[in-house]
Short mmCIF file of C-alpha atoms in Angstrom, two decimals:
data_model
loop_
_atom_site.label_atom_id
_atom_site.label_comp_id
_atom_site.label_asym_id
_atom_site.label_seq_id
_atom_site.Cartn_x
_atom_site.Cartn_y
_atom_site.Cartn_z
CA MET H 1 78.83 120.75 109.90
CA LYS H 2 79.81 122.33 106.60
CA THR H 3 80.71 119.92 103.80
CA ALA H 4 81.87 120.85 100.29
CA LEU H 5 81.38 118.56 97.29
CA ILE H 6 84.35 118.52 94.95
CA GLY H 7 85.33 116.47 91.94
CA PHE H 8 86.44 116.62 88.33
CA ALA H 9 84.02 117.39 85.51
CA GLY H 10 81.77 114.46 84.63
CA ALA H 11 82.31 112.60 87.92
CA GLY H 12 78.61 112.80 88.84
CA LYS H 13 79.14 115.28 91.64
CA SER H 14 76.08 117.44 90.96
CA GLU H 15 73.94 114.33 90.49
CA LEU H 16 74.99 113.12 93.93
CA PHE H 17 74.29 116.59 95.34
CA ALA H 18 70.77 116.44 93.89
CA ALA H 19 70.25 113.02 95.46
CA LEU H 20 71.38 114.29 98.86
CA ALA H 21 69.78 117.73 98.81
CA GLY H 22 66.73 117.15 96.62
CA THR H 23 65.73 118.90 93.42
CA ALA H 24 64.49 121.90 95.42
CA ALA H 25 68.07 123.06 95.98
CA PRO H 26 69.28 124.16 92.51
CA SER H 27 71.56 126.91 93.84
CA GLY H 28 74.36 124.51 94.72
CA ARG H 29 73.96 125.09 98.44
CA ALA H 30 71.56 123.22 100.71
CA MET H 31 70.82 122.37 104.31
CA VAL H 32 70.30 118.61 104.51
CA LYS H 33 68.47 117.02 107.42
CA VAL H 34 70.39 114.22 109.13
CA PRO H 35 68.14 111.13 109.39
CA GLU H 36 67.44 110.45 113.07
CA PRO H 37 64.92 107.63 113.70
CA ARG H 38 65.27 108.08 117.48
CA LEU H 39 63.20 111.26 117.25
CA THR H 40 60.10 109.30 116.21
CA PRO H 41 59.28 107.56 119.53
CA LEU H 42 59.98 110.79 121.42
CA ALA H 43 57.66 112.70 119.11
CA GLU H 44 54.96 110.04 119.59
CA LEU H 45 55.32 110.44 123.35
CA TYR H 46 55.15 114.25 123.48
CA ASN H 47 53.35 115.09 120.21
CA PRO H 48 55.18 118.45 120.03
CA PRO H 49 54.42 121.09 117.39
CA LYS H 50 58.09 121.11 116.39
CA ILE H 51 60.53 118.30 115.50
CA THR H 52 64.04 119.52 114.67
CA PHE H 53 66.73 117.47 112.99
CA THR H 54 70.46 118.13 112.91
CA GLU H 55 71.49 119.59 109.55
CA ILE H 56 74.56 119.43 107.34
CA GLU H 57 75.33 122.35 105.02
CA LEU H 58 76.30 121.09 101.56
CA LEU H 59 78.08 123.19 98.94
CA ASP H 60 78.29 121.87 95.38
CA LEU H 61 81.30 123.47 93.72
CA PRO H 62 81.73 123.54 89.91
CA GLY H 63 83.45 120.51 88.39
CA ALA H 64 87.15 121.08 87.79
CA ALA H 65 89.14 120.43 84.60
CA GLY H 66 90.21 116.90 85.38
CA ALA H 67 92.87 114.60 86.75
CA LYS H 68 94.93 114.86 83.55
CA GLY H 69 95.15 118.63 83.42
CA GLY H 70 94.29 121.72 85.37
CA GLY H 71 93.56 120.05 88.67
CA LEU H 72 90.84 121.37 90.93
CA GLY H 73 91.76 124.99 90.27
CA ASP H 74 92.36 127.92 92.63
CA ARG H 75 88.68 128.85 92.86
CA VAL H 76 87.66 125.46 94.24
CA LEU H 77 90.66 125.23 96.55
CA ASN H 78 89.95 128.68 98.00
CA GLU H 79 86.20 128.13 98.41
CA VAL H 80 86.56 124.91 100.42
CA ARG H 81 88.91 126.38 103.03
CA PRO H 82 86.14 127.40 105.49
CA TYR H 83 84.48 123.97 105.29
CA ASP H 84 84.81 121.30 107.97
CA CYS H 85 84.80 118.30 105.65
CA LEU H 86 85.17 117.45 101.95
CA LEU H 87 82.99 115.05 99.97
CA ALA H 88 85.10 114.17 96.94
CA VAL H 89 83.34 112.33 94.10
CA LEU H 90 85.38 109.96 91.95
CA ASP H 91 84.27 108.90 88.46
CA GLY H 92 84.19 105.11 88.53
CA PHE H 93 81.66 104.59 85.73
CA SER H 94 82.76 106.37 82.52
CA GLY H 95 86.22 104.86 82.07
CA ALA H 96 87.62 108.31 81.27
CA ALA H 97 90.08 108.14 84.19
CA GLU H 98 90.84 105.70 86.97
CA PRO H 99 89.23 106.68 90.28
CA LEU H 100 92.54 106.20 92.08
CA ASP H 101 94.26 108.58 89.65
CA GLN H 102 91.58 111.19 90.36
CA LEU H 103 92.05 110.72 94.11
CA GLN H 104 95.81 111.13 93.84
CA ALA H 105 95.43 114.23 91.64
CA MET H 106 93.18 115.91 94.21
CA GLU H 107 95.51 114.98 97.07
CA ALA H 108 98.40 116.46 95.08
CA ASP H 109 96.45 119.71 94.71
CA PHE H 110 95.91 119.85 98.48
CA LEU H 111 99.58 119.23 99.20
CA ILE H 112 100.85 121.81 96.68
CA ALA H 113 98.43 124.46 97.95
CA ASP H 114 99.41 123.83 101.58
CA LEU H 115 103.11 123.86 100.79
CA ALA H 116 102.70 127.23 99.05
CA VAL H 117 101.00 128.67 102.15
CA VAL H 118 103.71 127.31 104.47
CA GLU H 119 106.61 128.54 102.32
CA LYS H 120 105.07 132.00 101.93
CA ARG H 121 104.65 132.34 105.67
CA LEU H 122 108.18 131.08 106.37
CA GLU H 123 109.57 133.64 103.91
CA ARG H 124 107.74 136.39 105.80
CA ILE H 125 109.13 135.10 109.10
CA ALA H 126 112.66 135.07 107.65
CA GLN H 127 112.25 138.71 106.62
CA ASP H 128 111.00 139.66 110.08
CA LYS H 129 113.95 137.92 111.75
CA LYS H 130 116.36 140.05 109.77
CA LYS H 131 114.75 143.17 111.19
CA THR H 132 114.42 142.11 114.82
CA LYS H 133 113.96 138.91 116.78
CA LEU H 134 110.85 140.33 118.42
CA LEU H 135 108.78 140.36 115.22
CA HIS H 136 108.28 136.60 114.85
CA ASP H 137 106.87 133.77 116.93
CA PRO H 138 109.45 130.97 117.35
CA GLU H 139 106.71 128.43 118.16
CA GLU H 140 104.89 129.25 114.93
CA GLU H 141 108.11 128.93 112.94
CA THR H 142 108.84 125.51 114.47
CA ALA H 143 105.32 124.29 113.75
CA LEU H 144 105.52 125.50 110.15
CA LEU H 145 108.88 123.82 109.61
CA GLN H 146 107.41 120.55 110.91
CA ALA H 147 104.45 120.94 108.55
CA LYS H 148 106.80 121.63 105.63
CA GLU H 149 108.83 118.51 106.38
CA HIS H 150 105.61 116.45 106.44
CA LEU H 151 104.33 117.96 103.17
CA ASP H 152 107.72 117.53 101.45
CA GLN H 153 107.26 113.80 102.06
CA GLU H 154 103.98 114.06 100.05
CA ARG H 155 101.93 113.18 103.11
CA PRO H 156 98.64 114.99 103.89
CA LEU H 157 98.67 116.83 107.21
CA ARG H 158 95.59 114.87 108.33
CA GLU H 159 97.87 111.85 108.76
CA SER H 160 99.67 113.50 111.69
CA GLU H 161 97.71 113.91 114.92
CA ALA H 162 100.61 115.88 116.40
CA LEU H 163 100.49 118.49 113.63
CA LEU H 164 96.69 118.75 113.73
CA ALA H 165 96.96 119.45 117.46
CA GLN H 166 99.39 122.35 116.98
CA PRO H 167 97.59 125.56 118.06
CA LYS H 168 99.90 127.66 115.87
CA LEU H 169 98.71 125.89 112.69
CA ARG H 170 94.94 126.09 113.21
CA GLY H 171 94.44 129.47 111.60
CA PHE H 172 95.88 128.41 108.25
CA ARG H 173 92.92 126.15 107.28
CA PHE H 174 95.20 123.70 105.48
CA LEU H 175 93.46 121.67 102.78
CA SER H 176 95.36 118.43 103.36
CA ALA H 177 94.37 118.61 107.02
CA LYS H 178 90.66 118.45 106.19
CA PRO H 179 88.91 115.10 106.55
CA VAL H 180 87.74 113.66 103.21
CA LEU H 181 84.86 111.35 102.40
CA TRP H 182 85.78 109.73 99.07
CA ALA H 183 82.65 108.69 97.13
CA TRP H 184 83.40 106.10 94.44
CA ASN H 185 80.61 106.77 91.94
CA VAL H 186 79.95 103.61 89.92
CA GLY H 187 77.24 102.29 87.67
CA GLU H 188 74.17 100.67 89.21
CA ASP H 189 75.25 97.26 87.90
CA LYS H 190 78.68 97.59 89.56
CA LEU H 191 77.57 98.50 93.08
CA ALA H 192 77.66 94.93 94.33
CA ASP H 193 81.13 94.36 92.87
CA VAL H 194 83.04 97.45 93.96
CA THR H 195 85.14 97.25 97.10
CA ALA H 196 86.03 100.68 98.45
CA PRO H 197 89.40 101.02 100.23
CA ASP H 198 89.54 100.83 104.01
CA ALA H 199 89.27 103.99 106.07
CA GLY H 200 92.48 105.74 107.12
CA PRO H 201 93.51 108.79 109.16
CA GLY H 202 90.94 111.44 108.29
CA VAL H 203 89.53 109.55 105.29
CA VAL H 204 86.49 107.33 104.73
CA HIS H 205 85.50 105.62 101.46
CA ILE H 206 81.99 104.78 100.26
CA ALA H 207 80.65 103.29 97.02
CA VAL H 208 77.55 104.90 95.49
CA SER H 209 75.66 105.13 92.22
CA ALA H 210 74.74 108.81 91.97
CA ARG H 211 72.27 108.26 89.12
CA LEU H 212 70.44 105.54 91.03
CA GLU H 213 70.43 107.63 94.20
CA ARG H 214 68.89 110.55 92.35
CA GLU H 215 66.12 108.31 91.04
CA LEU H 216 65.51 107.07 94.58
CA ALA H 217 65.41 110.61 95.94
CA GLU H 218 62.69 111.51 93.43
CA LEU H 219 60.35 108.87 94.88
CA GLN H 220 57.99 110.69 97.22
CA ASP H 221 56.61 107.63 99.00
CA ASP H 222 58.93 106.28 101.74
CA GLU H 223 57.53 102.75 101.50
CA GLU H 224 58.02 102.70 97.74
CA ARG H 225 61.59 103.92 98.18
CA ARG H 226 62.38 101.24 100.78
CA ALA H 227 60.85 98.55 98.57
CA PHE H 228 62.93 99.75 95.60
CA MET H 229 66.09 99.65 97.71
CA LEU H 230 65.22 96.18 98.97
CA ASP H 231 64.77 94.92 95.41
CA LEU H 232 68.19 96.31 94.52
CA GLY H 233 69.82 94.79 97.60
CA MET H 234 70.70 98.23 99.01
CA GLU H 235 71.02 98.31 102.79
CA ARG H 236 71.79 102.02 103.13
CA SER H 237 71.08 105.07 100.98
CA ALA H 238 73.80 107.47 99.89
CA LEU H 239 72.47 109.98 102.42
CA ASP H 240 72.87 107.48 105.25
CA GLN H 241 76.38 106.62 104.07
CA VAL H 242 77.41 110.26 103.66
CA VAL H 243 76.02 111.28 107.04
CA GLY H 244 77.65 108.29 108.71
CA GLY H 245 80.95 109.08 107.03
CA ILE H 246 80.86 112.75 108.03
CA TYR H 247 79.96 111.93 111.63
CA ASN H 248 82.82 109.41 111.68
CA LEU H 249 85.33 111.87 110.23
CA LEU H 250 84.33 114.73 112.52
CA GLY H 251 84.05 112.50 115.59
CA LEU H 252 80.41 113.39 116.22
CA ILE H 253 77.63 111.82 118.26
CA THR H 254 74.00 112.86 118.74
CA PHE H 255 72.21 113.77 121.95
CA LEU H 256 68.50 114.50 122.19
CA THR H 257 66.19 116.91 124.00
CA ALA H 258 62.48 116.27 124.37
CA GLY H 259 59.44 118.12 125.69
CA GLU H 260 55.95 119.29 124.85
CA LYS H 261 57.23 122.20 122.75
CA GLU H 262 59.97 120.49 120.76
CA VAL H 263 61.80 117.23 120.19
CA ARG H 264 65.29 117.82 118.82
CA ALA H 265 68.58 116.17 117.85
CA TRP H 266 71.90 117.94 118.54
CA PRO H 267 75.42 117.15 117.24
CA LEU H 268 78.31 116.95 119.69
CA ARG H 269 81.94 115.88 119.43
CA ALA H 270 82.45 112.53 121.10
CA GLY H 271 84.02 112.64 124.55
CA GLN H 272 82.60 116.05 125.49
CA PRO H 273 81.19 116.70 128.99
CA ALA H 274 77.62 117.70 129.76
CA GLN H 275 78.51 121.37 130.22
CA GLU H 276 79.87 121.50 126.65
CA ALA H 277 76.69 119.84 125.39
CA ALA H 278 74.71 122.57 127.16
CA GLY H 279 76.71 125.15 125.19
CA VAL H 280 75.63 123.56 121.92
CA ILE H 281 72.07 124.57 122.81
CA HIS H 282 72.84 128.02 124.23
CA SER H 283 75.77 129.77 125.88
CA ASP H 284 73.53 130.87 128.78
CA ILE H 285 72.72 127.23 129.59
CA GLN H 286 76.43 126.40 129.60
CA ARG H 287 77.28 129.41 131.76
CA GLY H 288 74.54 128.74 134.31
CA PHE H 289 74.84 124.95 134.25
CA ILE H 290 73.71 123.22 137.46
CA ARG H 291 72.88 119.61 136.59
CA ALA H 292 71.92 117.46 133.62
CA GLU H 293 69.00 115.07 133.92
CA VAL H 294 70.01 112.17 131.68
CA LEU H 295 68.18 109.12 130.34
CA GLY H 296 70.16 106.73 128.16
CA TRP H 297 68.53 105.71 124.89
CA GLU H 298 68.34 101.99 125.67
CA ASP H 299 66.81 102.78 129.06
CA PHE H 300 64.20 104.96 127.37
CA LEU H 301 63.29 102.15 124.98
CA ALA H 302 62.89 99.78 127.92
CA CYS H 303 60.72 102.19 129.91
CA LYS H 304 58.80 104.00 127.14
CA THR H 305 58.12 106.98 129.45
CA PHE H 306 60.21 109.25 131.64
CA LYS H 307 57.89 108.57 134.58
CA THR H 308 58.63 104.83 134.42
CA ALA H 309 62.35 105.52 134.03
CA LYS H 310 62.30 107.69 137.16
CA GLU H 311 60.44 105.03 139.12
CA ARG H 312 63.07 102.46 138.11
CA GLY H 313 65.90 104.78 139.08
CA LEU H 314 67.19 105.08 135.50
CA LEU H 315 66.75 108.84 135.20
CA ARG H 316 70.08 110.18 136.44
CA LEU H 317 71.30 113.55 137.66
CA GLU H 318 74.78 114.18 136.28
CA GLY H 319 77.31 116.95 136.87
CA LYS H 320 79.18 119.10 134.38
CA GLU H 321 81.98 116.54 133.92
CA TYR H 322 79.64 113.74 132.83
CA VAL H 323 80.72 112.51 129.37
CA VAL H 324 77.70 112.54 127.07
CA ARG H 325 76.91 109.32 125.20
CA ASP H 326 75.34 108.90 121.80
CA GLY H 327 71.55 108.85 122.12
CA ASP H 328 71.40 110.39 125.61
CA ILE H 329 68.17 112.29 126.24
CA ILE H 330 69.10 115.30 128.35
CA GLU H 331 67.26 118.04 130.19
CA PHE H 332 69.60 120.75 131.47
CA ARG H 333 69.05 122.56 134.75
CA PHE H 334 70.64 125.98 134.81
CA ASN H 335 70.44 129.39 136.43
CA VAL H 336 71.66 132.71 134.99
#
């Protein structure tokens, strides 16, 4: 799960990065642990030497010129291409530019960059067709023409499920196809008043105060941090909101593994079968998959131990086609 932070200069992007990643990550790149409270009762049961959280890789790119000139710039646009998701920070506190104008400026950059890629490739295909019909892929040309028509209408590619599903377009790493988490960065006194727009195809909006979140992140004591948040009327931290938004955008769930050596959380795309989940852990487990021993999270909470769950008939043996659910605790049986 690779997520790049982008935004115009002065939007508070690096301050939000510091709040998410901690002050120990000054390089602009950090691995951030995904909060997973379900690991705690499993760790208390097994007392393993190792507890492993899912992680999100965050990249904090330099602030770009601004919505009124220069855009994000080629460097930023090129660096984000390998990333799965974008966290775009909007300045909603300084009054220098309207957040919606900043959003539209960034979307325009994505569209223009994608259109340039499509037109360049179509030009190459046209040249190949003049030489011989065997040099080009008609399916690729059709897909690119469909993408161009969509982009000419000033619509991000993420709005079209049909285009996102086109195998011939996947290698281009289009920017407007990437899911975006828009973070409306406002002053602490405005948090209760701001209403972020509703989610849409491939986009989620959250409201945060980056400065406040950084102050919260600097508090070492968890109880003190929770008390501070309670006093401010904050139900969720920026980290919780960002993680939730990224999981939503990427269609992810979490499954768990537990034992005396390690208790661990694993990310998985929703709707995937048990054999695919096995591959998240190791390709050998996927290849030699026999059965998955599964205990649902709610059943675990009711039973407290795996022995009790087995006695009650709640510990299930599932085949490779079983669709994994969020919170499932799984032990894979395999042979290679």
